[in-house]
């Protein structure tokens, strides 16, 4: 048995007069002439009116004949990453809830996306018009194509961030500006923290400077007494650590 495509169902719903009759029933209070009111709202067989059950029954029978008895409505859950059908009673991970009905304009697909939902019952809806078959696999393929086209950014770094932090597409530019600012501040802090840590380790102490001069024989070359040795060592230590102090001062200003 051949399965209808979404486009075939769309064409049928738009052009078949018997099916469309149900959606074009006028409101009882808007009918102005008696003939029209009698046709739609008057009893014609067993107390039934055309608006009550007859037109609806004929419309649904026409749709069933067109679909050749295939299922009209679908309710299913799909994994938000693999798009495989899952049993919600056994699967606790993020899932997309999909509801499908055939309406006046064709196949109406509604689905809830994990980060496109501000309330538990909010859904995204669209009418499918592709040449995919009207099956469970076709419905999931339609939802996946809609998500790729309308809800996600182009493949790459931005999409990876969008999926990681679950940011809606329309909110992503503002979020990304704030994200870049935070990342820059974190990297800047980590850099100066590293610089400060290793600069402290490289500072020269008075004892180390004194030993350097003593080992090199400079005290004897300059014929320094004890006081001059201390002065020379202190000047050497200050000179070596001056750049370190400047960097630490800059670190304090930035933080």
Short mmCIF file of C-alpha atoms in Angstrom, two decimals:
data_model
loop_
_atom_site.label_atom_id
_atom_site.label_comp_id
_atom_site.label_asym_id
_atom_site.label_seq_id
_atom_site.Cartn_x
_atom_site.Cartn_y
_atom_site.Cartn_z
CA UNK A 1 0.00 0.00 0.00
CA UNK A 2 1.44 3.33 -1.07
CA UNK A 3 1.86 5.91 1.69
CA UNK A 4 0.91 9.48 0.88
CA UNK A 5 3.47 12.26 1.07
CA UNK A 6 3.07 15.50 3.00
CA UNK A 7 2.70 17.45 -0.25
CA UNK A 8 -0.01 15.11 -1.53
CA UNK A 9 -1.96 15.49 1.70
CA UNK A 10 -1.54 19.27 1.52
CA UNK A 11 -2.89 19.35 -2.04
CA UNK A 12 -5.83 17.14 -1.08
CA UNK A 13 -6.77 19.26 1.94
CA UNK A 14 -6.67 22.45 -0.10
CA UNK A 15 -8.55 21.24 -3.17
CA UNK A 16 -11.01 18.51 -2.14
CA UNK A 17 -14.42 20.17 -1.74
CA UNK A 18 -15.94 17.38 0.33
CA UNK A 19 -13.12 17.57 2.88
CA UNK A 20 -13.09 21.39 2.88
CA UNK A 21 -16.84 21.59 3.50
CA UNK A 22 -16.38 20.95 7.23
CA UNK A 23 -14.03 23.91 7.62
CA UNK A 24 -16.34 26.28 5.73
CA UNK A 25 -19.48 25.81 7.81
CA UNK A 26 -20.72 29.33 8.64
CA UNK A 27 -21.44 30.48 12.17
CA UNK A 28 -25.10 30.25 13.10
CA UNK A 29 -25.30 33.93 14.08
CA UNK A 30 -23.65 35.10 10.85
CA UNK A 31 -26.18 33.44 8.51
CA UNK A 32 -28.60 36.02 7.14
CA UNK A 33 -30.81 34.09 4.70
CA UNK A 34 -33.28 31.42 5.72
CA UNK A 35 -32.29 28.93 3.01
CA UNK A 36 -28.67 28.73 4.17
CA UNK A 37 -29.71 28.45 7.80
CA UNK A 38 -32.11 25.61 6.98
CA UNK A 39 -29.44 23.79 4.96
CA UNK A 40 -26.77 23.81 7.67
CA UNK A 41 -28.77 23.88 10.90
CA UNK A 42 -32.13 22.34 10.02
CA UNK A 43 -32.86 18.69 10.79
CA UNK A 44 -33.01 16.52 7.70
CA UNK A 45 -32.78 12.91 8.96
CA UNK A 46 -33.42 11.52 12.42
CA UNK A 47 -33.03 14.93 14.00
CA UNK A 48 -29.50 15.36 12.61
CA UNK A 49 -28.25 18.62 11.11
CA UNK A 50 -25.56 18.95 8.49
CA UNK A 51 -23.43 21.04 10.81
CA UNK A 52 -23.80 18.66 13.73
CA UNK A 53 -22.46 15.37 12.34
CA UNK A 54 -23.22 14.85 8.65
CA UNK A 55 -20.69 17.19 7.02
CA UNK A 56 -17.98 16.24 9.52
CA UNK A 57 -18.55 12.51 8.95
CA UNK A 58 -18.45 12.91 5.18
CA UNK A 59 -15.28 14.99 5.41
CA UNK A 60 -13.47 12.45 7.59
CA UNK A 61 -14.56 9.55 5.39
CA UNK A 62 -13.17 11.36 2.38
CA UNK A 63 -9.86 11.82 4.17
CA UNK A 64 -9.76 8.16 5.21
CA UNK A 65 -10.35 7.06 1.64
CA UNK A 66 -7.55 9.33 0.45
CA UNK A 67 -5.11 8.04 3.09
CA UNK A 68 -6.13 4.45 2.30
CA UNK A 69 -6.73 3.69 5.96
CA UNK A 70 -3.36 4.84 7.31
CA UNK A 71 -3.10 6.49 10.72
CA UNK A 72 -4.03 10.19 10.79
CA UNK A 73 -2.72 11.34 14.20
CA UNK A 74 0.64 10.67 15.84
CA UNK A 75 1.93 11.27 19.38
CA UNK A 76 5.56 10.36 19.93
CA UNK A 77 8.78 11.25 21.73
CA UNK A 78 12.16 11.47 19.99
CA UNK A 79 15.66 11.76 21.43
CA UNK A 80 16.77 15.39 21.03
CA UNK A 81 20.26 14.33 19.88
CA UNK A 82 19.79 11.15 17.85
CA UNK A 83 16.13 11.77 16.84
CA UNK A 84 15.26 8.15 17.53
CA UNK A 85 11.82 7.26 18.90
CA UNK A 86 11.99 6.65 22.65
CA UNK A 87 9.62 5.34 25.29
CA UNK A 88 9.07 8.22 27.71
CA UNK A 89 8.29 5.84 30.57
CA UNK A 90 11.75 4.30 30.26
CA UNK A 91 13.81 7.23 28.97
CA UNK A 92 14.62 10.14 31.31
CA UNK A 93 16.87 12.21 29.03
CA UNK A 94 15.93 15.30 26.99
CA UNK A 95 13.30 14.46 24.39
CA UNK A 96 11.21 16.19 21.74
CA UNK A 97 7.46 15.63 22.08
CA UNK A 98 5.80 15.55 18.65
CA UNK A 99 2.07 15.77 17.93
CA UNK A 100 0.74 15.44 14.38
CA UNK A 101 -2.79 16.06 13.06
CA UNK A 102 -4.26 16.58 9.62
CA UNK A 103 -6.06 19.91 9.50
CA UNK A 104 -7.51 22.29 6.94
CA UNK A 105 -4.10 23.23 5.51
CA UNK A 106 -2.60 19.73 5.53
CA UNK A 107 -0.36 17.95 8.04
CA UNK A 108 0.07 20.12 11.11
CA UNK A 109 3.14 19.19 13.17
CA UNK A 110 3.65 20.53 16.68
CA UNK A 111 6.71 19.78 18.80
CA UNK A 112 8.35 20.93 22.01
CA UNK A 113 12.09 21.56 22.01
CA UNK A 114 14.21 21.32 25.21
CA UNK A 115 15.49 24.93 25.08
CA UNK A 116 12.67 26.49 23.06
CA UNK A 117 10.14 26.13 25.82
CA UNK A 118 9.20 28.74 28.41
CA UNK A 119 6.30 26.70 29.80
CA UNK A 120 5.69 22.90 29.88
CA UNK A 121 2.98 22.97 27.19
CA UNK A 122 4.45 25.44 24.71
CA UNK A 123 5.05 23.98 21.25
CA UNK A 124 6.39 25.06 17.89
CA UNK A 125 3.98 24.39 15.02
CA UNK A 126 4.30 24.27 11.23
CA UNK A 127 2.61 22.73 8.19
CA UNK A 128 4.68 20.11 6.38
CA UNK A 129 4.81 20.31 2.59
CA UNK A 130 7.77 18.15 1.59
CA UNK A 131 7.76 14.96 -0.47
CA UNK A 132 8.62 12.78 2.52
CA UNK A 133 6.13 10.05 3.29
CA UNK A 134 3.55 10.52 6.04
CA UNK A 135 5.08 7.98 8.43
CA UNK A 136 6.75 8.14 11.84
CA UNK A 137 10.16 8.32 10.17
CA UNK A 138 8.93 11.01 7.80
CA UNK A 139 7.47 13.07 10.64
CA UNK A 140 10.73 12.91 12.62
CA UNK A 141 12.66 13.85 9.48
CA UNK A 142 10.37 16.88 9.01
CA UNK A 143 10.92 18.00 12.62
CA UNK A 144 14.66 17.51 12.32
CA UNK A 145 14.79 19.51 9.08
CA UNK A 146 12.73 22.31 10.65
CA UNK A 147 15.05 22.45 13.67
CA UNK A 148 18.13 22.54 11.44
CA UNK A 149 16.67 25.28 9.24
CA UNK A 150 14.91 27.54 11.72
CA UNK A 151 16.06 26.87 15.30
CA UNK A 152 19.79 26.13 15.08
CA UNK A 153 22.72 28.17 13.88
CA UNK A 154 24.95 27.04 11.01
CA UNK A 155 27.23 24.08 11.85
CA UNK A 156 30.40 25.17 13.61
CA UNK A 157 31.57 26.74 16.85
CA UNK A 158 28.48 28.90 17.34
CA UNK A 159 26.13 25.93 17.03
CA UNK A 160 28.27 23.94 19.46
CA UNK A 161 27.94 26.77 22.00
CA UNK A 162 24.22 27.07 21.31
CA UNK A 163 23.67 23.36 21.97
CA UNK A 164 25.98 23.27 24.98
CA UNK A 165 24.27 26.17 26.77
CA UNK A 166 20.80 25.63 25.18
CA UNK A 167 20.37 29.17 23.88
CA UNK A 168 17.51 30.00 21.46
CA UNK A 169 18.65 31.28 18.09
CA UNK A 170 17.11 34.74 18.44
CA UNK A 171 18.72 35.25 21.86
CA UNK A 172 22.16 33.99 20.85
CA UNK A 173 23.77 37.30 19.65
CA UNK A 174 23.10 39.10 22.96
CA UNK A 175 24.10 36.02 24.95
CA UNK A 176 27.32 35.59 22.96
CA UNK A 177 28.41 39.19 23.57
CA UNK A 178 28.07 38.62 27.30
CA UNK A 179 29.74 35.21 26.99
CA UNK A 180 32.78 36.69 25.21
CA UNK A 181 33.12 39.34 27.89
CA UNK A 182 33.04 36.73 30.65
CA UNK A 183 35.54 34.49 28.86
CA UNK A 184 37.90 37.44 28.33
CA UNK A 185 37.73 38.40 32.00
CA UNK A 186 38.37 34.80 33.06
CA UNK A 187 41.35 34.47 30.71
CA UNK A 188 42.75 37.82 31.86
CA UNK A 189 42.42 36.83 35.51
CA UNK A 190 44.03 33.43 34.88
CA UNK A 191 46.92 35.07 33.01
CA UNK A 192 47.77 37.57 35.72
CA UNK A 193 47.29 34.97 38.40
CA UNK A 194 49.88 32.80 36.66
CA UNK A 195 52.25 35.77 36.19
CA UNK A 196 51.93 36.79 39.82
CA UNK A 197 52.51 33.24 41.03
CA UNK A 198 55.72 32.68 39.08
CA UNK A 199 57.09 36.19 39.60
CA UNK A 200 56.96 35.72 43.32
CA UNK A 201 58.93 32.51 42.92
CA UNK A 202 61.64 34.30 40.90
CA UNK A 203 62.26 37.18 43.32
CA UNK A 204 65.85 37.41 44.55
CA UNK A 205 66.39 37.67 48.31
CA UNK A 206 69.15 39.66 50.03
CA UNK A 207 70.96 36.46 51.00
CA UNK A 208 70.92 35.16 47.41
CA UNK A 209 72.26 38.48 46.08
CA UNK A 210 75.00 38.57 48.72
CA UNK A 211 76.07 35.03 47.82
CA UNK A 212 76.18 35.91 44.10
CA UNK A 213 78.53 38.85 44.74
CA UNK A 214 80.65 36.85 47.17
CA UNK A 215 80.97 33.91 44.75
CA UNK A 216 81.81 36.16 41.79
CA UNK A 217 84.54 37.97 43.78
CA UNK A 218 83.07 41.43 43.10
CA UNK A 219 83.36 42.44 46.75
CA UNK A 220 87.11 41.96 46.48
CA UNK A 221 87.30 43.63 43.08
CA UNK A 222 85.60 46.78 44.46
CA UNK A 223 87.47 46.50 47.77
CA UNK A 224 84.16 46.88 49.69
CA UNK A 225 83.91 47.04 53.42
CA UNK A 226 80.97 45.47 55.28
CA UNK A 227 78.71 48.51 54.93
CA UNK A 228 79.44 48.88 51.21
CA UNK A 229 78.80 45.19 50.69
CA UNK A 230 75.31 45.52 52.18
CA UNK A 231 74.59 48.65 50.09
CA UNK A 232 75.78 47.00 46.88
CA UNK A 233 73.74 43.87 47.57
CA UNK A 234 70.57 45.83 48.34
CA UNK A 235 70.92 47.86 45.13
CA UNK A 236 71.42 44.68 43.11
CA UNK A 237 68.35 43.01 44.65
CA UNK A 238 66.21 46.11 44.04
CA UNK A 239 67.35 46.28 40.42
CA UNK A 240 66.53 42.63 39.78
CA UNK A 241 63.12 42.77 41.42
CA UNK A 242 62.08 46.17 40.05
CA UNK A 243 60.42 44.68 36.91
CA UNK A 244 58.65 42.13 39.05
CA UNK A 245 57.22 44.86 41.26
CA UNK A 246 55.98 46.78 38.21
CA UNK A 247 54.15 43.72 36.88
CA UNK A 248 52.62 43.00 40.28
CA UNK A 249 51.46 46.60 40.49
CA UNK A 250 49.75 46.25 37.09
CA UNK A 251 48.13 43.04 38.27
CA UNK A 252 46.69 44.80 41.31
CA UNK A 253 45.29 47.60 39.14
CA UNK A 254 43.57 45.14 36.76
CA UNK A 255 42.09 43.10 39.52
#
